[in-house]
């Protein structure tokens, strides 16, 4: 079992989630139940799956939750690109958020790999 509050991937994804909430607060009101909702739900999914998975035994189950978190991150990447296409976010905000998201994906993938390798050994 992992203490999720001590995990750097959880901390970074939690901050990222707050960033998504801030950015989407500037989206048009008619997107409240569309892209705004989708981005917010996907962003909260990342730290939530890390937290939930950390309580699971064995590590194989935790690995599955990390995989779901990574899937949510890729979902966000697509949604941010669509938001940019629709000019809901600036190119600079897209780049900043993409860099943060890429870091979370890399860290989570690496952590997942370590978790899987721990099972094999």
PDB file of C-alpha atoms in Angstrom:
ATOM      1  CA  UNK A   1       0.000   0.000   0.000  1.00  0.00           C
ATOM      2  CA  UNK A   2       1.235   3.483  -0.917  1.00  0.00           C
ATOM      3  CA  UNK A   3       0.579   6.714   0.942  1.00  0.00           C
ATOM      4  CA  UNK A   4      -0.902   8.632  -1.973  1.00  0.00           C
ATOM      5  CA  UNK A   5      -0.454  12.056  -0.342  1.00  0.00           C
ATOM      6  CA  UNK A   6       3.305  11.447  -0.377  1.00  0.00           C
ATOM      7  CA  UNK A   7       3.377  10.583  -4.086  1.00  0.00           C
ATOM      8  CA  UNK A   8       4.760  13.350  -6.305  1.00  0.00           C
ATOM      9  CA  UNK A   9       2.518  12.237  -9.175  1.00  0.00           C
ATOM     10  CA  UNK A  10      -0.544  12.727  -6.982  1.00  0.00           C
ATOM     11  CA  UNK A  11       0.632  16.177  -5.847  1.00  0.00           C
ATOM     12  CA  UNK A  12       1.359  17.356  -9.394  1.00  0.00           C
ATOM     13  CA  UNK A  13      -1.878  15.968 -10.801  1.00  0.00           C
ATOM     14  CA  UNK A  14      -3.860  17.641  -8.026  1.00  0.00           C
ATOM     15  CA  UNK A  15      -2.313  21.015  -8.872  1.00  0.00           C
ATOM     16  CA  UNK A  16      -2.909  20.349 -12.565  1.00  0.00           C
ATOM     17  CA  UNK A  17      -6.577  19.670 -11.799  1.00  0.00           C
ATOM     18  CA  UNK A  18      -6.855  23.065 -10.109  1.00  0.00           C
ATOM     19  CA  UNK A  19      -5.241  24.651 -13.176  1.00  0.00           C
ATOM     20  CA  UNK A  20      -7.856  23.013 -15.413  1.00  0.00           C
ATOM     21  CA  UNK A  21     -10.658  24.345 -13.214  1.00  0.00           C
ATOM     22  CA  UNK A  22      -9.192  27.847 -13.464  1.00  0.00           C
ATOM     23  CA  UNK A  23      -8.726  27.738 -17.233  1.00  0.00           C
ATOM     24  CA  UNK A  24     -12.190  26.320 -17.885  1.00  0.00           C
ATOM     25  CA  UNK A  25     -13.794  29.015 -15.728  1.00  0.00           C
ATOM     26  CA  UNK A  26     -13.121  31.335 -18.694  1.00  0.00           C
ATOM     27  CA  UNK A  27     -14.813  29.054 -21.242  1.00  0.00           C
ATOM     28  CA  UNK A  28     -18.149  30.230 -22.695  1.00  0.00           C
ATOM     29  CA  UNK A  29     -21.160  29.538 -20.489  1.00  0.00           C
ATOM     30  CA  UNK A  30     -22.736  27.345 -23.171  1.00  0.00           C
ATOM     31  CA  UNK A  31     -19.774  24.954 -22.731  1.00  0.00           C
ATOM     32  CA  UNK A  32     -20.618  24.361 -19.063  1.00  0.00           C
ATOM     33  CA  UNK A  33     -22.043  20.903 -19.806  1.00  0.00           C
ATOM     34  CA  UNK A  34     -19.734  20.239 -22.744  1.00  0.00           C
ATOM     35  CA  UNK A  35     -16.015  20.701 -22.932  1.00  0.00           C
ATOM     36  CA  UNK A  36     -15.758  22.395 -19.521  1.00  0.00           C
ATOM     37  CA  UNK A  37     -17.385  19.431 -17.801  1.00  0.00           C
ATOM     38  CA  UNK A  38     -15.345  16.894 -19.786  1.00  0.00           C
ATOM     39  CA  UNK A  39     -12.023  18.568 -18.960  1.00  0.00           C
ATOM     40  CA  UNK A  40     -12.859  18.909 -15.299  1.00  0.00           C
ATOM     41  CA  UNK A  41     -14.011  15.308 -14.951  1.00  0.00           C
ATOM     42  CA  UNK A  42     -10.951  13.952 -16.749  1.00  0.00           C
ATOM     43  CA  UNK A  43      -8.598  16.139 -14.705  1.00  0.00           C
ATOM     44  CA  UNK A  44     -10.069  15.065 -11.369  1.00  0.00           C
ATOM     45  CA  UNK A  45      -9.816  11.468 -12.554  1.00  0.00           C
ATOM     46  CA  UNK A  46      -6.009  11.550 -12.534  1.00  0.00           C
ATOM     47  CA  UNK A  47      -5.356  12.230  -8.818  1.00  0.00           C
ATOM     48  CA  UNK A  48      -8.497  10.294  -7.861  1.00  0.00           C
ATOM     49  CA  UNK A  49      -7.323   7.117  -9.606  1.00  0.00           C
ATOM     50  CA  UNK A  50      -3.858   7.468  -8.113  1.00  0.00           C
ATOM     51  CA  UNK A  51      -5.388   7.810  -4.645  1.00  0.00           C
ATOM     52  CA  UNK A  52      -7.843   4.951  -5.083  1.00  0.00           C
ATOM     53  CA  UNK A  53      -5.249   2.663  -6.628  1.00  0.00           C
ATOM     54  CA  UNK A  54      -2.811   3.307  -3.809  1.00  0.00           C
ATOM     55  CA  UNK A  55      -5.165   1.540  -1.420  1.00  0.00           C
ATOM     56  CA  UNK A  56      -5.274  -1.613  -3.518  1.00  0.00           C
ATOM     57  CA  UNK A  57      -3.340  -4.800  -2.974  1.00  0.00           C
ATOM     58  CA  UNK A  58      -1.527  -6.239  -4.797  1.00  0.00           C
ATOM     59  CA  UNK A  59       0.451  -3.709  -6.821  1.00  0.00           C
ATOM     60  CA  UNK A  60      -1.073  -5.177  -9.996  1.00  0.00           C
ATOM     61  CA  UNK A  61      -4.362  -3.494  -9.122  1.00  0.00           C
ATOM     62  CA  UNK A  62      -2.562  -0.234  -8.397  1.00  0.00           C
ATOM     63  CA  UNK A  63      -0.902  -0.503 -11.794  1.00  0.00           C
ATOM     64  CA  UNK A  64      -4.343  -0.720 -13.430  1.00  0.00           C
ATOM     65  CA  UNK A  65      -5.474   2.484 -11.693  1.00  0.00           C
ATOM     66  CA  UNK A  66      -2.298   4.220 -12.870  1.00  0.00           C
ATOM     67  CA  UNK A  67      -3.126   3.074 -16.396  1.00  0.00           C
ATOM     68  CA  UNK A  68      -6.582   4.650 -16.086  1.00  0.00           C
ATOM     69  CA  UNK A  69      -4.991   7.892 -14.840  1.00  0.00           C
ATOM     70  CA  UNK A  70      -2.715   7.931 -17.899  1.00  0.00           C
ATOM     71  CA  UNK A  71      -5.735   7.379 -20.139  1.00  0.00           C
ATOM     72  CA  UNK A  72      -7.448  10.375 -18.535  1.00  0.00           C
ATOM     73  CA  UNK A  73      -4.323  12.452 -19.194  1.00  0.00           C
ATOM     74  CA  UNK A  74      -4.449  11.618 -22.907  1.00  0.00           C
ATOM     75  CA  UNK A  75      -8.149  12.448 -22.912  1.00  0.00           C
ATOM     76  CA  UNK A  76      -7.282  15.883 -21.470  1.00  0.00           C
ATOM     77  CA  UNK A  77      -4.600  16.405 -24.112  1.00  0.00           C
ATOM     78  CA  UNK A  78      -7.177  15.906 -26.854  1.00  0.00           C
ATOM     79  CA  UNK A  79      -9.712  18.136 -25.139  1.00  0.00           C
ATOM     80  CA  UNK A  80      -7.157  20.921 -24.673  1.00  0.00           C
ATOM     81  CA  UNK A  81      -6.345  20.758 -28.390  1.00  0.00           C
ATOM     82  CA  UNK A  82     -10.054  21.042 -29.216  1.00  0.00           C
ATOM     83  CA  UNK A  83     -10.364  23.974 -26.777  1.00  0.00           C
ATOM     84  CA  UNK A  84      -7.470  25.636 -28.576  1.00  0.00           C
ATOM     85  CA  UNK A  85      -9.056  24.957 -31.981  1.00  0.00           C
ATOM     86  CA  UNK A  86     -12.218  26.655 -30.718  1.00  0.00           C
ATOM     87  CA  UNK A  87     -10.115  29.518 -29.332  1.00  0.00           C
ATOM     88  CA  UNK A  88     -11.253  28.908 -25.755  1.00  0.00           C
ATOM     89  CA  UNK A  89      -7.605  28.910 -24.626  1.00  0.00           C
ATOM     90  CA  UNK A  90      -4.573  30.721 -25.939  1.00  0.00           C
ATOM     91  CA  UNK A  91      -1.671  28.972 -27.619  1.00  0.00           C
ATOM     92  CA  UNK A  92       0.533  29.867 -24.652  1.00  0.00           C
ATOM     93  CA  UNK A  93      -1.900  28.296 -22.171  1.00  0.00           C
ATOM     94  CA  UNK A  94      -2.110  25.223 -24.381  1.00  0.00           C
ATOM     95  CA  UNK A  95       1.669  24.904 -24.380  1.00  0.00           C
ATOM     96  CA  UNK A  96       1.965  25.422 -20.609  1.00  0.00           C
ATOM     97  CA  UNK A  97      -0.749  22.892 -19.845  1.00  0.00           C
ATOM     98  CA  UNK A  98       0.678  20.424 -22.369  1.00  0.00           C
ATOM     99  CA  UNK A  99       4.105  20.602 -20.720  1.00  0.00           C
ATOM    100  CA  UNK A 100       2.591  20.006 -17.272  1.00  0.00           C
ATOM    101  CA  UNK A 101       0.483  17.155 -18.603  1.00  0.00           C
ATOM    102  CA  UNK A 102       3.443  15.535 -20.372  1.00  0.00           C
ATOM    103  CA  UNK A 103       5.390  15.597 -17.112  1.00  0.00           C
ATOM    104  CA  UNK A 104       2.515  13.918 -15.263  1.00  0.00           C
ATOM    105  CA  UNK A 105       2.205  11.262 -17.982  1.00  0.00           C
ATOM    106  CA  UNK A 106       5.937  10.513 -17.920  1.00  0.00           C
ATOM    107  CA  UNK A 107       6.090  10.354 -14.132  1.00  0.00           C
ATOM    108  CA  UNK A 108       3.005   8.146 -13.899  1.00  0.00           C
ATOM    109  CA  UNK A 109       4.254   5.834 -16.652  1.00  0.00           C
ATOM    110  CA  UNK A 110       7.626   5.487 -14.947  1.00  0.00           C
ATOM    111  CA  UNK A 111       5.988   4.857 -11.566  1.00  0.00           C
ATOM    112  CA  UNK A 112       3.694   2.274 -13.162  1.00  0.00           C
ATOM    113  CA  UNK A 113       6.696   0.577 -14.766  1.00  0.00           C
ATOM    114  CA  UNK A 114       8.472   0.406 -11.400  1.00  0.00           C
ATOM    115  CA  UNK A 115       5.315  -0.996  -9.805  1.00  0.00           C
ATOM    116  CA  UNK A 116       5.030  -3.698 -12.489  1.00  0.00           C
ATOM    117  CA  UNK A 117       8.746  -4.556 -12.258  1.00  0.00           C
ATOM    118  CA  UNK A 118       8.360  -4.923  -8.494  1.00  0.00           C
ATOM    119  CA  UNK A 119       5.743  -7.614  -9.120  1.00  0.00           C
ATOM    120  CA  UNK A 120       7.994  -9.521 -11.502  1.00  0.00           C
ATOM    121  CA  UNK A 121      10.988  -9.646  -9.145  1.00  0.00           C
TER     122      UNK A 121
END
